JSON list of C-alpha atoms in Angstrom, two decimals:
[
{"chain": "C", "resi": 1, "resn": "ALA", "atom": "CA", "xyz": [167.81, -71.49, -165.62]},
{"chain": "C", "resi": 2, "resn": "LEU", "atom": "CA", "xyz": [170.14, -68.85, -164.15]},
{"chain": "C", "resi": 3, "resn": "GLU", "atom": "CA", "xyz": [167.26, -67.15, -162.33]},
{"chain": "C", "resi": 4, "resn": "THR", "atom": "CA", "xyz": [166.17, -70.50, -160.93]},
{"chain": "C", "resi": 5, "resn": "LEU", "atom": "CA", "xyz": [169.70, -71.09, -159.71]},
{"chain": "C", "resi": 6, "resn": "THR", "atom": "CA", "xyz": [169.78, -67.82, -157.78]},
{"chain": "C", "resi": 7, "resn": "ASN", "atom": "CA", "xyz": [166.24, -68.26, -156.42]},
{"chain": "C", "resi": 8, "resn": "GLU", "atom": "CA", "xyz": [166.39, -71.92, -155.32]},
{"chain": "C", "resi": 9, "resn": "GLU", "atom": "CA", "xyz": [168.57, -71.75, -152.22]},
{"chain": "C", "resi": 10, "resn": "SER", "atom": "CA", "xyz": [169.32, -75.47, -151.92]},
{"chain": "C", "resi": 11, "resn": "THR", "atom": "CA", "xyz": [170.42, -75.73, -155.56]},
{"chain": "C", "resi": 12, "resn": "PHE", "atom": "CA", "xyz": [172.47, -72.56, -155.25]},
{"chain": "C", "resi": 13, "resn": "LYS", "atom": "CA", "xyz": [174.22, -73.87, -152.10]},
{"chain": "C", "resi": 14, "resn": "GLU", "atom": "CA", "xyz": [175.11, -77.09, -153.94]},
{"chain": "C", "resi": 15, "resn": "VAL", "atom": "CA", "xyz": [176.65, -75.09, -156.79]},
{"chain": "C", "resi": 16, "resn": "VAL", "atom": "CA", "xyz": [178.55, -72.84, -154.36]},
{"chain": "C", "resi": 17, "resn": "SER", "atom": "CA", "xyz": [179.89, -75.92, -152.56]},
{"chain": "C", "resi": 18, "resn": "ALA", "atom": "CA", "xyz": [181.03, -77.51, -155.82]},
{"chain": "C", "resi": 19, "resn": "VAL", "atom": "CA", "xyz": [182.72, -74.30, -157.00]},
{"chain": "C", "resi": 20, "resn": "PHE", "atom": "CA", "xyz": [184.30, -73.78, -153.58]},
{"chain": "C", "resi": 21, "resn": "GLU", "atom": "CA", "xyz": [185.69, -77.32, -153.47]},
{"chain": "C", "resi": 22, "resn": "SER", "atom": "CA", "xyz": [187.17, -76.93, -156.95]},
{"chain": "C", "resi": 23, "resn": "ILE", "atom": "CA", "xyz": [188.98, -73.72, -155.91]},
{"chain": "C", "resi": 24, "resn": "ASP", "atom": "CA", "xyz": [190.10, -74.90, -152.44]},
{"chain": "C", "resi": 25, "resn": "LEU", "atom": "CA", "xyz": [192.98, -76.98, -153.74]},
{"chain": "C", "resi": 26, "resn": "ASP", "atom": "CA", "xyz": [194.51, -77.76, -150.33]},
{"chain": "C", "resi": 27, "resn": "LYS", "atom": "CA", "xyz": [191.08, -78.65, -148.87]},
{"chain": "C", "resi": 28, "resn": "SER", "atom": "CA", "xyz": [191.65, -76.34, -145.90]},
{"chain": "C", "resi": 29, "resn": "GLY", "atom": "CA", "xyz": [188.06, -75.09, -145.92]},
{"chain": "C", "resi": 30, "resn": "LEU", "atom": "CA", "xyz": [189.22, -71.62, -146.96]},
{"chain": "C", "resi": 31, "resn": "ILE", "atom": "CA", "xyz": [190.32, -70.17, -150.27]},
{"chain": "C", "resi": 32, "resn": "GLU", "atom": "CA", "xyz": [193.70, -68.51, -149.93]},
{"chain": "C", "resi": 33, "resn": "PHE", "atom": "CA", "xyz": [194.97, -65.84, -152.30]},
{"chain": "C", "resi": 34, "resn": "ASN", "atom": "CA", "xyz": [197.10, -68.23, -154.37]},
{"chain": "C", "resi": 35, "resn": "GLU", "atom": "CA", "xyz": [194.13, -70.56, -154.92]},
{"chain": "C", "resi": 36, "resn": "ALA", "atom": "CA", "xyz": [191.88, -67.65, -155.91]},
{"chain": "C", "resi": 37, "resn": "SER", "atom": "CA", "xyz": [194.58, -66.37, -158.23]},
{"chain": "C", "resi": 38, "resn": "ILE", "atom": "CA", "xyz": [194.75, -69.70, -160.08]},
{"chain": "C", "resi": 39, "resn": "PHE", "atom": "CA", "xyz": [190.95, -69.78, -160.39]},
{"chain": "C", "resi": 40, "resn": "ILE", "atom": "CA", "xyz": [190.59, -66.16, -161.54]},
{"chain": "C", "resi": 41, "resn": "SER", "atom": "CA", "xyz": [193.41, -66.56, -164.07]},
{"chain": "C", "resi": 42, "resn": "SER", "atom": "CA", "xyz": [191.83, -69.68, -165.56]},
{"chain": "C", "resi": 43, "resn": "ILE", "atom": "CA", "xyz": [188.47, -67.96, -165.92]},
{"chain": "C", "resi": 44, "resn": "TRP", "atom": "CA", "xyz": [190.04, -64.93, -167.59]},
{"chain": "C", "resi": 45, "resn": "LYS", "atom": "CA", "xyz": [191.90, -67.16, -170.04]},
{"chain": "C", "resi": 46, "resn": "GLU", "atom": "CA", "xyz": [188.75, -69.14, -170.87]},
{"chain": "C", "resi": 47, "resn": "MET", "atom": "CA", "xyz": [186.90, -65.89, -171.54]},
{"chain": "C", "resi": 48, "resn": "GLY", "atom": "CA", "xyz": [189.68, -64.77, -173.89]},
{"chain": "C", "resi": 49, "resn": "MET", "atom": "CA", "xyz": [190.75, -61.96, -171.56]},
{"chain": "C", "resi": 50, "resn": "GLY", "atom": "CA", "xyz": [194.39, -62.97, -171.30]},
{"chain": "C", "resi": 51, "resn": "THR", "atom": "CA", "xyz": [196.09, -63.11, -167.93]},
{"chain": "C", "resi": 52, "resn": "PRO", "atom": "CA", "xyz": [194.98, -60.77, -165.15]},
{"chain": "C", "resi": 53, "resn": "SER", "atom": "CA", "xyz": [197.61, -58.62, -163.48]},
{"chain": "C", "resi": 54, "resn": "LYS", "atom": "CA", "xyz": [198.44, -59.25, -159.84]},
{"chain": "C", "resi": 55, "resn": "ARG", "atom": "CA", "xyz": [196.66, -55.97, -159.04]},
{"chain": "C", "resi": 56, "resn": "GLU", "atom": "CA", "xyz": [193.48, -57.13, -160.81]},
{"chain": "C", "resi": 57, "resn": "VAL", "atom": "CA", "xyz": [193.52, -60.42, -158.91]},
{"chain": "C", "resi": 58, "resn": "GLU", "atom": "CA", "xyz": [194.11, -58.54, -155.64]},
{"chain": "C", "resi": 59, "resn": "ASN", "atom": "CA", "xyz": [191.13, -56.27, -156.37]},
{"chain": "C", "resi": 60, "resn": "ILE", "atom": "CA", "xyz": [188.83, -59.19, -157.12]},
{"chain": "C", "resi": 61, "resn": "PHE", "atom": "CA", "xyz": [190.05, -61.10, -154.07]},
{"chain": "C", "resi": 62, "resn": "SER", "atom": "CA", "xyz": [189.53, -58.06, -151.86]},
{"chain": "C", "resi": 63, "resn": "GLU", "atom": "CA", "xyz": [186.00, -57.63, -153.23]},
{"chain": "C", "resi": 64, "resn": "ILE", "atom": "CA", "xyz": [185.10, -61.23, -152.32]},
{"chain": "C", "resi": 65, "resn": "ASP", "atom": "CA", "xyz": [186.91, -61.27, -148.93]},
{"chain": "C", "resi": 66, "resn": "LYS", "atom": "CA", "xyz": [184.27, -59.18, -147.15]},
{"chain": "C", "resi": 67, "resn": "ASP", "atom": "CA", "xyz": [185.65, -59.68, -143.62]},
{"chain": "C", "resi": 68, "resn": "LYS", "atom": "CA", "xyz": [189.22, -58.92, -144.79]},
{"chain": "C", "resi": 69, "resn": "SER", "atom": "CA", "xyz": [190.54, -62.08, -143.15]},
{"chain": "C", "resi": 70, "resn": "GLY", "atom": "CA", "xyz": [192.90, -62.80, -146.03]},
{"chain": "C", "resi": 71, "resn": "CYS", "atom": "CA", "xyz": [190.90, -65.89, -146.97]},
{"chain": "C", "resi": 72, "resn": "ILE", "atom": "CA", "xyz": [187.56, -66.49, -148.65]},
{"chain": "C", "resi": 73, "resn": "ASP", "atom": "CA", "xyz": [185.06, -68.72, -146.92]},
{"chain": "C", "resi": 74, "resn": "LYS", "atom": "CA", "xyz": [182.11, -70.48, -148.54]},
{"chain": "C", "resi": 75, "resn": "GLU", "atom": "CA", "xyz": [179.63, -67.82, -147.43]},
{"chain": "C", "resi": 76, "resn": "GLU", "atom": "CA", "xyz": [181.70, -65.00, -148.96]},
{"chain": "C", "resi": 77, "resn": "LEU", "atom": "CA", "xyz": [182.02, -66.95, -152.21]},
{"chain": "C", "resi": 78, "resn": "GLY", "atom": "CA", "xyz": [178.25, -67.52, -152.24]},
{"chain": "C", "resi": 79, "resn": "ILE", "atom": "CA", "xyz": [177.51, -63.83, -151.81]},
{"chain": "C", "resi": 80, "resn": "PHE", "atom": "CA", "xyz": [179.91, -62.97, -154.62]},
{"chain": "C", "resi": 81, "resn": "LEU", "atom": "CA", "xyz": [178.52, -65.62, -156.98]},
{"chain": "C", "resi": 82, "resn": "LYS", "atom": "CA", "xyz": [174.93, -64.55, -156.32]},
{"chain": "C", "resi": 83, "resn": "VAL", "atom": "CA", "xyz": [175.75, -60.92, -157.15]},
{"chain": "C", "resi": 84, "resn": "LEU", "atom": "CA", "xyz": [177.71, -62.02, -160.21]},
{"chain": "C", "resi": 85, "resn": "LEU", "atom": "CA", "xyz": [174.88, -64.24, -161.47]},
{"chain": "C", "resi": 86, "resn": "ARG", "atom": "CA", "xyz": [172.27, -61.52, -160.93]},
{"chain": "C", "resi": 87, "resn": "GLN", "atom": "CA", "xyz": [174.41, -59.08, -162.91]},
{"chain": "C", "resi": 88, "resn": "LEU", "atom": "CA", "xyz": [174.81, -61.65, -165.67]},
{"chain": "C", "resi": 89, "resn": "ILE", "atom": "CA", "xyz": [171.05, -62.24, -165.76]},
{"chain": "C", "resi": 90, "resn": "GLU", "atom": "CA", "xyz": [170.42, -58.50, -166.03]},
{"chain": "C", "resi": 91, "resn": "GLN", "atom": "CA", "xyz": [172.97, -58.17, -168.84]},
{"chain": "C", "resi": 92, "resn": "LEU", "atom": "CA", "xyz": [171.40, -61.08, -170.71]},
{"chain": "C", "resi": 93, "resn": "LYS", "atom": "CA", "xyz": [167.92, -59.59, -170.35]},
{"chain": "C", "resi": 94, "resn": "ASN", "atom": "CA", "xyz": [169.17, -56.25, -171.65]},
{"chain": "C", "resi": 95, "resn": "ALA", "atom": "CA", "xyz": [170.91, -57.94, -174.58]},
{"chain": "C", "resi": 96, "resn": "ILE", "atom": "CA", "xyz": [167.70, -59.83, -175.44]},
{"chain": "C", "resi": 97, "resn": "ASP", "atom": "CA", "xyz": [165.66, -56.62, -175.21]},
{"chain": "C", "resi": 98, "resn": "ASP", "atom": "CA", "xyz": [168.17, -54.80, -177.43]},
{"chain": "C", "resi": 99, "resn": "TYR", "atom": "CA", "xyz": [168.11, -57.67, -179.92]},
{"chain": "C", "resi": 100, "resn": "GLN", "atom": "CA", "xyz": [164.31, -57.68, -180.04]},
{"chain": "C", "resi": 101, "resn": "ILE", "atom": "CA", "xyz": [164.16, -53.90, -180.52]},
{"chain": "C", "resi": 102, "resn": "SER", "atom": "CA", "xyz": [166.80, -54.11, -183.23]},
{"chain": "C", "resi": 103, "resn": "ASN", "atom": "CA", "xyz": [164.87, -56.89, -185.01]},
{"chain": "C", "resi": 104, "resn": "GLU", "atom": "CA", "xyz": [161.60, -54.98, -184.70]},
{"chain": "C", "resi": 105, "resn": "ASN", "atom": "CA", "xyz": [163.25, -51.91, -186.22]},
{"chain": "C", "resi": 106, "resn": "SER", "atom": "CA", "xyz": [164.75, -54.02, -189.01]},
{"chain": "C", "resi": 107, "resn": "LEU", "atom": "CA", "xyz": [161.41, -55.68, -189.67]},
{"chain": "C", "resi": 108, "resn": "PHE", "atom": "CA", "xyz": [159.70, -52.26, -189.81]},
{"chain": "C", "resi": 109, "resn": "MET", "atom": "CA", "xyz": [162.32, -50.99, -192.27]},
{"chain": "C", "resi": 110, "resn": "ILE", "atom": "CA", "xyz": [161.91, -54.07, -194.47]},
{"chain": "C", "resi": 111, "resn": "GLN", "atom": "CA", "xyz": [158.12, -53.75, -194.40]},
{"chain": "C", "resi": 112, "resn": "SER", "atom": "CA", "xyz": [158.43, -50.06, -195.31]},
{"chain": "C", "resi": 113, "resn": "LEU", "atom": "CA", "xyz": [160.72, -50.89, -198.22]},
{"chain": "C", "resi": 114, "resn": "VAL", "atom": "CA", "xyz": [158.47, -53.69, -199.43]},
{"chain": "C", "resi": 115, "resn": "GLN", "atom": "CA", "xyz": [155.36, -51.54, -199.16]},
{"chain": "C", "resi": 116, "resn": "GLY", "atom": "CA", "xyz": [157.13, -48.60, -200.80]},
{"chain": "C", "resi": 117, "resn": "GLN", "atom": "CA", "xyz": [156.73, -46.19, -197.90]}
]
């Protein structure tokens, strides 16, 4: 589902618009630092990461604000979310591969024990 989201442009744009509108509290059409800070802090808390420092929020904001305008527009947010989703997909694939390898190794060990090898 995540890969489909990043590959289907119209669906992805809808998601970016929805996320953008939820962050753009004053409905100015741009995400200012204070709005991004609220959003980033809420995500960190939901992920059990505590509260980000001002420096951490500034670093994330700077990473998203590609044109260094001091605000994040919808296009910049879309670029950031696409990169983030692709990284998440890659991490999930690696975790699945690691899990499968681990289970295969465990199964081999169990078979060896059962067969007395």
